[in-house]
Amino acid sequence: DAVAIIGIDFESPQRLNFDNVKVQLECLLDENVPYLWKQARVVNFKNEYVLQVACEGIRHNRRGSFRVSVSNIGTLKMVGRGSMKVMVKDVSATGFGLADRTRELGLNMGDRANLIYEENGYELNLTGILVRIEEREDMDIYGFEITNLCRDLPKYISYKQRHKGSPC
């Protein structure tokens, strides 16, 4: 069990009671990736309030569309720049992310591109417009909004969700 100490300023001689309080914990771990614990509780232990969780947290998507991790090589095609191999970080029904550890892509907001990759029999051909650039210490992350329909995308996302493991 993971344990966290909670500091509570409560101006009353009464002891706090969390028996009827439903607690969810969300925090950023591992390069600011959000994790969620749905089954958390606050207990009094030796006059300290302790947050207990029964299992490991799950990666939590804060976006409107569920995003699945990919970590697969794809081909990015851009008018005037040709084709280049890229690392596909993640994908959702509305967007896809690329990770650039070499910092050689040099993409700009508003760039349009076509991403093609295959995994487990799913052929993805996604067209998108660059809407987010995140410069991290060890890589650049590019976020694209999908502007086309891809027949295999919903089935692929469902496949990835089924094979990622079950949350507690």
mmCIF file of C-alpha atoms in Angstrom:
data_model
loop_
_atom_site.group_PDB
_atom_site.id
_atom_site.type_symbol
_atom_site.label_atom_id
_atom_site.label_comp_id
_atom_site.label_asym_id
_atom_site.label_seq_id
_atom_site.Cartn_x
_atom_site.Cartn_y
_atom_site.Cartn_z
ATOM 1 C CA ASP A 1 0.000 0.000 0.000
ATOM 2 C CA ALA A 2 1.195 3.486 -0.864
ATOM 3 C CA VAL A 3 0.852 6.085 1.896
ATOM 4 C CA ALA A 4 0.846 9.899 1.813
ATOM 5 C CA ILE A 5 0.727 12.271 4.792
ATOM 6 C CA ILE A 6 -1.900 15.018 4.526
ATOM 7 C CA GLY A 7 -1.605 18.309 6.374
ATOM 8 C CA ILE A 8 -5.011 19.628 7.465
ATOM 9 C CA ASP A 9 -5.612 22.908 9.255
ATOM 10 C CA PHE A 10 -8.832 22.390 11.225
ATOM 11 C CA GLU A 11 -9.676 24.932 13.905
ATOM 12 C CA SER A 12 -11.746 22.745 16.223
ATOM 13 C CA PRO A 13 -11.144 20.374 19.128
ATOM 14 C CA GLN A 14 -13.279 17.764 17.351
ATOM 15 C CA ARG A 15 -11.646 14.930 15.465
ATOM 16 C CA LEU A 16 -12.307 14.904 11.707
ATOM 17 C CA ASN A 17 -14.295 11.984 10.344
ATOM 18 C CA PHE A 18 -13.720 10.881 6.736
ATOM 19 C CA ASP A 19 -15.911 7.764 6.871
ATOM 20 C CA ASN A 20 -18.493 9.197 4.481
ATOM 21 C CA VAL A 21 -16.009 10.990 2.202
ATOM 22 C CA LYS A 22 -15.211 9.524 -1.218
ATOM 23 C CA VAL A 23 -11.604 10.289 -2.134
ATOM 24 C CA GLN A 24 -9.890 10.192 -5.531
ATOM 25 C CA LEU A 25 -6.226 11.051 -5.837
ATOM 26 C CA GLU A 26 -4.654 12.447 -8.969
ATOM 27 C CA CYS A 27 -1.031 13.482 -9.166
ATOM 28 C CA LEU A 28 1.705 13.976 -11.719
ATOM 29 C CA LEU A 29 4.481 11.384 -11.821
ATOM 30 C CA ASP A 30 7.093 10.309 -14.359
ATOM 31 C CA GLU A 31 7.666 13.364 -16.555
ATOM 32 C CA ASN A 32 4.366 15.012 -15.564
ATOM 33 C CA VAL A 33 2.198 12.066 -16.620
ATOM 34 C CA PRO A 34 -1.051 12.200 -14.615
ATOM 35 C CA TYR A 35 -1.975 9.130 -12.530
ATOM 36 C CA LEU A 36 -5.301 8.449 -10.837
ATOM 37 C CA TRP A 37 -6.261 6.385 -7.790
ATOM 38 C CA LYS A 38 -10.035 5.862 -7.608
ATOM 39 C CA GLN A 39 -10.101 3.870 -4.365
ATOM 40 C CA ALA A 40 -8.386 6.129 -1.859
ATOM 41 C CA ARG A 41 -9.357 6.900 1.724
ATOM 42 C CA VAL A 42 -8.258 9.156 4.561
ATOM 43 C CA VAL A 43 -7.662 7.542 7.961
ATOM 44 C CA ASN A 44 -6.460 8.830 11.316
ATOM 45 C CA PHE A 45 -3.235 7.123 12.364
ATOM 46 C CA LYS A 46 -1.358 8.275 15.478
ATOM 47 C CA ASN A 47 -2.990 11.719 15.283
ATOM 48 C CA GLU A 48 -1.955 12.140 11.630
ATOM 49 C CA TYR A 49 -4.316 11.986 8.673
ATOM 50 C CA VAL A 50 -3.024 9.446 6.182
ATOM 51 C CA LEU A 51 -4.156 8.958 2.603
ATOM 52 C CA GLN A 52 -4.217 5.252 1.730
ATOM 53 C CA VAL A 53 -4.568 3.694 -1.705
ATOM 54 C CA ALA A 54 -5.201 0.001 -2.267
ATOM 55 C CA CYS A 55 -3.329 -0.455 -5.538
ATOM 56 C CA GLU A 56 -1.087 1.258 -8.068
ATOM 57 C CA GLY A 57 -2.450 4.321 -9.817
ATOM 58 C CA ILE A 58 -3.479 4.252 -13.455
ATOM 59 C CA ARG A 59 -2.429 6.679 -16.148
ATOM 60 C CA HIS A 60 -5.189 9.221 -16.430
ATOM 61 C CA ASN A 61 -6.174 11.135 -19.558
ATOM 62 C CA ARG A 62 -7.370 14.673 -18.943
ATOM 63 C CA ARG A 63 -8.290 15.191 -22.585
ATOM 64 C CA GLY A 64 -11.777 14.913 -24.033
ATOM 65 C CA SER A 65 -10.830 11.869 -26.113
ATOM 66 C CA PHE A 66 -9.147 8.859 -24.586
ATOM 67 C CA ARG A 67 -5.533 8.750 -25.704
ATOM 68 C CA VAL A 68 -3.634 5.454 -25.954
ATOM 69 C CA SER A 69 0.142 5.020 -25.916
ATOM 70 C CA VAL A 70 1.634 3.797 -29.166
ATOM 71 C CA SER A 71 5.483 3.930 -29.116
ATOM 72 C CA ASN A 72 5.727 2.815 -32.724
ATOM 73 C CA ILE A 73 7.676 4.100 -35.719
ATOM 74 C CA GLY A 74 5.604 5.740 -38.443
ATOM 75 C CA THR A 75 6.171 7.751 -41.588
ATOM 76 C CA LEU A 76 5.361 11.464 -41.564
ATOM 77 C CA LYS A 77 4.785 13.071 -44.967
ATOM 78 C CA MET A 78 4.724 16.820 -45.452
ATOM 79 C CA VAL A 79 4.391 18.894 -48.603
ATOM 80 C CA GLY A 80 7.779 20.350 -49.481
ATOM 81 C CA ARG A 81 9.642 18.235 -46.883
ATOM 82 C CA GLY A 82 9.094 14.711 -48.159
ATOM 83 C CA SER A 83 8.878 11.675 -45.855
ATOM 84 C CA MET A 84 10.593 11.095 -42.532
ATOM 85 C CA LYS A 85 10.508 8.369 -39.891
ATOM 86 C CA VAL A 86 8.958 9.492 -36.592
ATOM 87 C CA MET A 87 8.124 8.020 -33.187
ATOM 88 C CA VAL A 88 4.351 7.934 -32.698
ATOM 89 C CA LYS A 89 3.837 8.672 -28.993
ATOM 90 C CA ASP A 90 0.057 8.353 -28.694
ATOM 91 C CA VAL A 91 -3.213 8.549 -30.582
ATOM 92 C CA SER A 92 -6.867 9.331 -29.880
ATOM 93 C CA ALA A 93 -10.023 9.699 -31.945
ATOM 94 C CA THR A 94 -9.209 13.394 -32.375
ATOM 95 C CA GLY A 95 -5.416 13.608 -32.431
ATOM 96 C CA PHE A 96 -1.978 12.065 -32.388
ATOM 97 C CA GLY A 97 1.313 12.881 -30.720
ATOM 98 C CA LEU A 98 4.878 12.525 -31.943
ATOM 99 C CA ALA A 99 8.017 12.335 -29.806
ATOM 100 C CA ASP A 100 11.215 13.831 -31.228
ATOM 101 C CA ARG A 101 14.269 12.941 -29.118
ATOM 102 C CA THR A 102 16.673 14.126 -31.828
ATOM 103 C CA ARG A 103 14.980 17.526 -32.132
ATOM 104 C CA GLU A 104 15.478 17.331 -35.891
ATOM 105 C CA LEU A 105 11.840 17.565 -37.012
ATOM 106 C CA GLY A 106 11.632 21.332 -36.509
ATOM 107 C CA LEU A 107 7.860 21.520 -36.963
ATOM 108 C CA ASN A 108 5.873 24.731 -36.560
ATOM 109 C CA MET A 109 2.363 25.440 -35.299
ATOM 110 C CA GLY A 110 -0.141 25.084 -38.115
ATOM 111 C CA ASP A 111 2.003 22.619 -40.110
ATOM 112 C CA ARG A 112 -0.071 20.005 -41.929
ATOM 113 C CA ALA A 113 1.173 16.440 -42.154
ATOM 114 C CA ASN A 114 0.133 12.905 -43.007
ATOM 115 C CA LEU A 115 1.096 10.090 -40.589
ATOM 116 C CA ILE A 116 1.113 6.473 -41.732
ATOM 117 C CA TYR A 117 1.859 3.448 -39.569
ATOM 118 C CA GLU A 118 0.773 -0.139 -39.029
ATOM 119 C CA GLU A 119 0.389 -2.176 -35.861
ATOM 120 C CA ASN A 120 -1.135 -5.633 -35.368
ATOM 121 C CA GLY A 121 -2.975 -5.563 -38.695
ATOM 122 C CA TYR A 122 -4.374 -2.036 -38.261
ATOM 123 C CA GLU A 123 -3.375 0.381 -41.016
ATOM 124 C CA LEU A 124 -3.536 3.988 -39.871
ATOM 125 C CA ASN A 125 -3.390 6.876 -42.302
ATOM 126 C CA LEU A 126 -3.957 10.095 -40.349
ATOM 127 C CA THR A 127 -3.891 13.653 -41.616
ATOM 128 C CA GLY A 128 -3.461 16.397 -39.057
ATOM 129 C CA ILE A 129 -2.607 19.971 -38.237
ATOM 130 C CA LEU A 130 -0.011 20.790 -35.570
ATOM 131 C CA VAL A 131 -1.776 22.432 -32.604
ATOM 132 C CA ARG A 132 0.677 21.891 -29.720
ATOM 133 C CA ILE A 133 4.453 21.893 -29.253
ATOM 134 C CA GLU A 134 5.906 20.916 -25.888
ATOM 135 C CA GLU A 135 9.644 21.294 -25.384
ATOM 136 C CA ARG A 136 10.830 18.932 -22.670
ATOM 137 C CA GLU A 137 14.311 18.460 -21.295
ATOM 138 C CA ASP A 138 14.917 15.259 -23.286
ATOM 139 C CA MET A 139 12.577 15.631 -26.299
ATOM 140 C CA ASP A 140 10.035 17.696 -28.167
ATOM 141 C CA ILE A 141 6.414 16.534 -28.239
ATOM 142 C CA TYR A 142 4.211 17.508 -31.166
ATOM 143 C CA GLY A 143 0.416 17.300 -30.868
ATOM 144 C CA PHE A 144 -1.687 17.079 -34.020
ATOM 145 C CA GLU A 145 -5.430 17.445 -34.412
ATOM 146 C CA ILE A 146 -6.764 14.860 -36.867
ATOM 147 C CA THR A 147 -8.526 16.365 -39.901
ATOM 148 C CA ASN A 148 -9.505 13.196 -41.806
ATOM 149 C CA LEU A 149 -11.496 10.016 -41.230
ATOM 150 C CA CYS A 150 -9.551 6.784 -40.757
ATOM 151 C CA ARG A 151 -11.582 3.577 -40.918
ATOM 152 C CA ASP A 152 -9.226 1.573 -38.665
ATOM 153 C CA LEU A 153 -8.715 4.251 -35.974
ATOM 154 C CA PRO A 154 -11.687 3.453 -33.647
ATOM 155 C CA LYS A 155 -10.988 -0.299 -33.835
ATOM 156 C CA TYR A 156 -7.270 0.297 -33.205
ATOM 157 C CA ILE A 157 -7.936 2.480 -30.133
ATOM 158 C CA SER A 158 -10.320 -0.152 -28.779
ATOM 159 C CA TYR A 159 -7.686 -2.852 -29.350
ATOM 160 C CA LYS A 160 -5.018 -0.783 -27.526
ATOM 161 C CA GLN A 161 -7.364 -0.147 -24.564
ATOM 162 C CA ARG A 162 -8.187 -3.856 -24.215
ATOM 163 C CA HIS A 163 -4.504 -4.799 -24.160
ATOM 164 C CA LYS A 164 -3.246 -2.203 -21.686
ATOM 165 C CA GLY A 165 -4.330 -3.834 -18.392
ATOM 166 C CA SER A 166 -7.116 -3.200 -15.952
ATOM 167 C CA PRO A 167 -7.251 -0.334 -13.411
ATOM 168 C CA CYS A 168 -8.077 -0.916 -9.755
#
